[in-house]
C-alpha positions as YAML, in Angstrom:
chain: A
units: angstrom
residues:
- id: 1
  name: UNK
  ca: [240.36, -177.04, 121.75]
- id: 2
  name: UNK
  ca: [243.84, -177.03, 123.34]
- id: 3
  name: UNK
  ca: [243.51, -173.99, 125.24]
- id: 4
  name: UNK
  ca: [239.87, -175.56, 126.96]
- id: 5
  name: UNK
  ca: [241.35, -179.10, 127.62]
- id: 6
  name: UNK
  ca: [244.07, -176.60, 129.94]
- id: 7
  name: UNK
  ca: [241.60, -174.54, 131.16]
- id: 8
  name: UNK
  ca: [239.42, -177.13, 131.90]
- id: 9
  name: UNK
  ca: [243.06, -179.76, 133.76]
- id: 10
  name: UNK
  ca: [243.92, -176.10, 135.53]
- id: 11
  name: UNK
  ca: [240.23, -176.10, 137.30]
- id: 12
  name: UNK
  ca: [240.50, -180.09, 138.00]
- id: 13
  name: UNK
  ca: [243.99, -179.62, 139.36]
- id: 14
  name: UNK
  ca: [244.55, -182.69, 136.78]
- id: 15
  name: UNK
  ca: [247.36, -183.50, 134.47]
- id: 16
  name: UNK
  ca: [247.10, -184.73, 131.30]
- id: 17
  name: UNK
  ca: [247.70, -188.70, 132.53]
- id: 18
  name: UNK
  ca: [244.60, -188.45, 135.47]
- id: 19
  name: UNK
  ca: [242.30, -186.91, 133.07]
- id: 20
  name: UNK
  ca: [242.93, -189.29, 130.47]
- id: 21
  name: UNK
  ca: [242.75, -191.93, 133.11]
- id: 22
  name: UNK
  ca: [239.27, -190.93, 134.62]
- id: 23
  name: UNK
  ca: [238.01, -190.13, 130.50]
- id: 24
  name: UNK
  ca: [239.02, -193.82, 130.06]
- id: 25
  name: UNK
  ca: [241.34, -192.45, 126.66]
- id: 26
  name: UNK
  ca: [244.50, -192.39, 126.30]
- id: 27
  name: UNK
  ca: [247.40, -189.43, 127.46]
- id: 28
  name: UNK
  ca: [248.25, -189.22, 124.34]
- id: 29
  name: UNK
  ca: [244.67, -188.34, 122.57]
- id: 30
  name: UNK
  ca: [244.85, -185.86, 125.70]
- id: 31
  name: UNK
  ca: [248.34, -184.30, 124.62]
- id: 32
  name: UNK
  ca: [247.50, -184.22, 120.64]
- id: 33
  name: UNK
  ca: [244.26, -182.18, 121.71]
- id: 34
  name: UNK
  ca: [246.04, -180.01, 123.45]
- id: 35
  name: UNK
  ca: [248.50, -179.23, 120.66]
- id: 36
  name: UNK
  ca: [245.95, -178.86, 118.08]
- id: 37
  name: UNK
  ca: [246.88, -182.40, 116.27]
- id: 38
  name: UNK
  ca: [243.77, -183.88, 116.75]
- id: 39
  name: UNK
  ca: [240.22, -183.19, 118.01]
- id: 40
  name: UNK
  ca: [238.42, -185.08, 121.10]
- id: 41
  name: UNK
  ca: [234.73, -186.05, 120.65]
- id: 42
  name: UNK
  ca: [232.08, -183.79, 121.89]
- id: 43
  name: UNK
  ca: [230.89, -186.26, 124.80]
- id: 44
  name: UNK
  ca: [234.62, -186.77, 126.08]
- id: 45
  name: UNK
  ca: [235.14, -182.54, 126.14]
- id: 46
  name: UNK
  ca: [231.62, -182.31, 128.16]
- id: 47
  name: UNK
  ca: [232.96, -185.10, 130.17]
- id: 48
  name: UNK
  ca: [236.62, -183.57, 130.44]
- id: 49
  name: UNK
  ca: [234.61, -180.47, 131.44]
- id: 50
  name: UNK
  ca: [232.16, -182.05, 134.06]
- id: 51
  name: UNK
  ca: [234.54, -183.35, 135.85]
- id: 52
  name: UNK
  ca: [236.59, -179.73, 136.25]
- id: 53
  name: UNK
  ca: [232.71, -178.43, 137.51]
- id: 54
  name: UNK
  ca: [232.64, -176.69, 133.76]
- id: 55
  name: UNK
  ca: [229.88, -177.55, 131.14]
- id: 56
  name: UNK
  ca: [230.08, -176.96, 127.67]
- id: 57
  name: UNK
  ca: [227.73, -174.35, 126.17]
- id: 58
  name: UNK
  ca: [226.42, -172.79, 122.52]
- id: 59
  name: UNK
  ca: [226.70, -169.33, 123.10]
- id: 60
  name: UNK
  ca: [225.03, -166.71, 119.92]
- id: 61
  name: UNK
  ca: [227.40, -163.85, 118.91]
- id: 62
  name: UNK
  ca: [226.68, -161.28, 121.99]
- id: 63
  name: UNK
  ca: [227.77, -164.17, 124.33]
- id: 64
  name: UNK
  ca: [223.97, -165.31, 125.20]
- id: 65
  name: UNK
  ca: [223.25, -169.27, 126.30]
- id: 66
  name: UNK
  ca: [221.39, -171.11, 123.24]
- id: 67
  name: UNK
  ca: [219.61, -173.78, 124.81]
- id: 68
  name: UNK
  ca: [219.50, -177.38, 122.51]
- id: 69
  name: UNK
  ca: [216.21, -177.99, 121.00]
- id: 70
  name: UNK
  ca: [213.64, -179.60, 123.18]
- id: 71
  name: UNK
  ca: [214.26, -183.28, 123.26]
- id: 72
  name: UNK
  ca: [210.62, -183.71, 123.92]
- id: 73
  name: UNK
  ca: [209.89, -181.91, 120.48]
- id: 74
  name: UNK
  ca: [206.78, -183.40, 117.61]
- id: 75
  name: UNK
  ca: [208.17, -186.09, 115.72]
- id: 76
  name: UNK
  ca: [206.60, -188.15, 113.06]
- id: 77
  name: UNK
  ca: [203.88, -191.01, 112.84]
- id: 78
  name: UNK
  ca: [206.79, -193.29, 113.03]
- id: 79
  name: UNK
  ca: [208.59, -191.52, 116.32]
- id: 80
  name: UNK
  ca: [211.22, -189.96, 113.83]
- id: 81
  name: UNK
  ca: [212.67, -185.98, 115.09]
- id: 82
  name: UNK
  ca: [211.54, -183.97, 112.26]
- id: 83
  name: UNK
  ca: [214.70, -182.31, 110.27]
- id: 84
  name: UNK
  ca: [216.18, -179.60, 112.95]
- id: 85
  name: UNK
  ca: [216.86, -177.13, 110.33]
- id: 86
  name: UNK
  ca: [212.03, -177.22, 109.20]
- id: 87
  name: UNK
  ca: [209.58, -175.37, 110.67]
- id: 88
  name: UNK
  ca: [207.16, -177.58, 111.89]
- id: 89
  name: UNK
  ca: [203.31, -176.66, 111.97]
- id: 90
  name: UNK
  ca: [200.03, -178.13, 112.56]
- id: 91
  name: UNK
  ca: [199.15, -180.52, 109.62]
- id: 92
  name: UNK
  ca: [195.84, -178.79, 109.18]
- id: 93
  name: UNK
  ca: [196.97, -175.70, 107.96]
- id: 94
  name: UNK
  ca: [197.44, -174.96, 104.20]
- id: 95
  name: UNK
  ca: [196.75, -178.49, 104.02]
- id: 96
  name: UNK
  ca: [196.70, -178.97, 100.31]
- id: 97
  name: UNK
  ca: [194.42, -181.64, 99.36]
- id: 98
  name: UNK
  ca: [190.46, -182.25, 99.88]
- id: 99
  name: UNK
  ca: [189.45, -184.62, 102.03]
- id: 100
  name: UNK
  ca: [188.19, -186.76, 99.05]
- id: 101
  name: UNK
  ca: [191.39, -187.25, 97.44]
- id: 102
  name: UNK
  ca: [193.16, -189.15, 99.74]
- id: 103
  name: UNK
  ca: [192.24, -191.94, 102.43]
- id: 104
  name: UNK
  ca: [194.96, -191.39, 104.45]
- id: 105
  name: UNK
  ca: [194.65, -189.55, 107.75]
- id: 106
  name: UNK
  ca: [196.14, -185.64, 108.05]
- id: 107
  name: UNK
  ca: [199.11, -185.80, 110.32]
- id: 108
  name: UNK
  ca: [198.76, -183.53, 113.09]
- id: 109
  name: UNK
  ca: [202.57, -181.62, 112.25]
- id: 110
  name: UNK
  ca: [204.26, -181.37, 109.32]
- id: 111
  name: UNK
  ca: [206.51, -178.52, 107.21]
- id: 112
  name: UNK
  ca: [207.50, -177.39, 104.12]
- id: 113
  name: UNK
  ca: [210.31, -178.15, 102.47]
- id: 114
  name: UNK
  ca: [210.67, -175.78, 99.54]
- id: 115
  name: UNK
  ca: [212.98, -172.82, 100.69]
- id: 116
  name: UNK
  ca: [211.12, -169.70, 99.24]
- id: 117
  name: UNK
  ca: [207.85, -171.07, 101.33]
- id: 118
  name: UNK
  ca: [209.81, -171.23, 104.20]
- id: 119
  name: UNK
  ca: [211.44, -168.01, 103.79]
- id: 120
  name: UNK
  ca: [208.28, -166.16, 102.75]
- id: 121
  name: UNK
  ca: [206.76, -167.50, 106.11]
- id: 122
  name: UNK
  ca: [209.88, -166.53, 107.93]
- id: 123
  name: UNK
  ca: [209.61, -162.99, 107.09]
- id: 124
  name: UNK
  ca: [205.90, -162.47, 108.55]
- id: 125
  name: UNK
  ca: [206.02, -164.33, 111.46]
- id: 126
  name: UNK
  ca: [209.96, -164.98, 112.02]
- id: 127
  name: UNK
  ca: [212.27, -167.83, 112.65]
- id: 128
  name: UNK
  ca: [210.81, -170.43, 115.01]
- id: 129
  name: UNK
  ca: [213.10, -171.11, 117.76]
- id: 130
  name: UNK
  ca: [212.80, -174.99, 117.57]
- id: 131
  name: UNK
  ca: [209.98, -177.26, 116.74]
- id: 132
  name: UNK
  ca: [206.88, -177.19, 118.31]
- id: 133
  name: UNK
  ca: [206.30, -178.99, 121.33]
- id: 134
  name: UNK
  ca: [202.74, -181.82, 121.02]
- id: 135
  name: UNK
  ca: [199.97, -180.22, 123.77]
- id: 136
  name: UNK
  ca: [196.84, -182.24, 125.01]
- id: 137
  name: UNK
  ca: [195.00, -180.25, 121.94]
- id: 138
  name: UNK
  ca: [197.07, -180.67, 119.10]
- id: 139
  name: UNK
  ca: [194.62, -183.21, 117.28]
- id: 140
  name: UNK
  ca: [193.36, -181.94, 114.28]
- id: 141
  name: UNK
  ca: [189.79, -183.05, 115.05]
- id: 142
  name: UNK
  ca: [190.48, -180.85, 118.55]
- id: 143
  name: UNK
  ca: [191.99, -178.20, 116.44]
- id: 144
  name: UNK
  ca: [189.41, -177.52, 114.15]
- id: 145
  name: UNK
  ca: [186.77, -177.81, 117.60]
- id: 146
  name: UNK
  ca: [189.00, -175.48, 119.22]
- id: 147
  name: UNK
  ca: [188.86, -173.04, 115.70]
- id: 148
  name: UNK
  ca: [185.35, -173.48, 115.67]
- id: 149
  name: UNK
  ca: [184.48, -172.57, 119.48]
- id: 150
  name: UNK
  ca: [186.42, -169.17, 118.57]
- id: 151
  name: UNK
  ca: [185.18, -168.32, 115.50]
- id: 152
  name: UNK
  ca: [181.20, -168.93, 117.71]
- id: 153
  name: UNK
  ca: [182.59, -166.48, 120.42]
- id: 154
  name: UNK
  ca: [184.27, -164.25, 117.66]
- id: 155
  name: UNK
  ca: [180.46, -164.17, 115.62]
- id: 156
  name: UNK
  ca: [178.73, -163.23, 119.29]
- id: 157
  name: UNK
  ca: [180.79, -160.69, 120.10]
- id: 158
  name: UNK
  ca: [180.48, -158.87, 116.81]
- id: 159
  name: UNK
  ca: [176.37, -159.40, 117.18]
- id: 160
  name: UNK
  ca: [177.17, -157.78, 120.72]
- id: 161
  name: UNK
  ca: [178.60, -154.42, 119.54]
- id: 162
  name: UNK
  ca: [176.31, -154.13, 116.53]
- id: 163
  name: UNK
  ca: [173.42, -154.34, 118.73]
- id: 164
  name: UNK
  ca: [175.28, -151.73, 121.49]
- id: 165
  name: UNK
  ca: [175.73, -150.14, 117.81]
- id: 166
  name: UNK
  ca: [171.90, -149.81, 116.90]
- id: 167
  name: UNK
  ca: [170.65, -149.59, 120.60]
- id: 168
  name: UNK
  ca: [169.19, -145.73, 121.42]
- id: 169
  name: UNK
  ca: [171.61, -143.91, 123.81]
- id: 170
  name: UNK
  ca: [170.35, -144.17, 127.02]
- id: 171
  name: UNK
  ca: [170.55, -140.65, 129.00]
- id: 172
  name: UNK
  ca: [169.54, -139.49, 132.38]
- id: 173
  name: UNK
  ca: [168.02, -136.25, 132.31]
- id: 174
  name: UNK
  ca: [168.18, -134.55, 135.34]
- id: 175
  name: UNK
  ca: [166.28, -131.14, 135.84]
- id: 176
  name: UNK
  ca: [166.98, -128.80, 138.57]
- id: 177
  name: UNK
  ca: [164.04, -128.50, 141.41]
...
């Protein structure tokens, strides 16, 4: 922390009294940051930083910009972020219950919560960079129309190359004159 809060007064040209003054803190929180003695919150460092023309970043191990999850991400029925740390999915698949056992509505995303499920799905199909993100389409009644339109275009096709299967060859004979 010390060595940014210098990096970041040497690129504002701004000792530790103006940047406290314009972060509204005290020199002192500024000095005992510095020196290791005590940490500065996360908003006052991107502040400290913004002001020096810096911005704070999460960088991965080979130095490549993570992006923060997508603020505009599913949540729940009642507006809550799902846990950062779930997949999220479409609440109609694997659903586990027939329609006649419960009265309630499916939610259109949920996840799993039991760690070997999550894991197991993880290995097929990978880790999920964030949650998914709600689309004009994600209702489950417009999922399952949406399923059902391609598994109509998915039947046609197949009737389409079995018939090109059974049809006689059609050749062109051509004889010399």
């Amino acid at each position: 922390m010390g060595s940014l809060l210098r990096r970041i007064r040497r690129r504002g040209d701004l000792s530790q009294r103006e940047l406290a003054r314009l972060l509204g803190i005290s020199a002192a929180a500024i000095g005992q940051a510095e020196s290791g003695r005590r940490d500065l919150p996360a908003r006052v460092l991107c502040r400290a930083a913004a002001l020096a023309g810096l911005r704070v970043t999460l960088a991965d191990r080979s130095g490549t910009e993570v992006p923060g999850m997508a603020p505009d991400a599913v949540r729940d029925a009642a507006g809550r972020r799902y846990p950062a740390h779930l997949d999220t999915r479409f609440g109609d698949l694997g659903w586990w219950h027939g329609e006649q056992r419960y009265s309630r509505e499916r939610p259109w995303y949920t996840f799993d919560r039991v760690r070997e499920v999550r894991d197991e799905s993880r290995r097929f199909t990978g880790t999920p960079d964030g949650h998914l993100v709600a689309g004009p389409a994600d209702s489950p009644a417009e999922r399952t129309r949406s399923r059902a339109r391609a598994a109509a275009e998915a039947r046609e096709d197949l009737r389409r190359r079995r018939r090109a299967a059974r049809a006689p060859p059609r050749h062109r004979l051509s004889v010399p004159v």
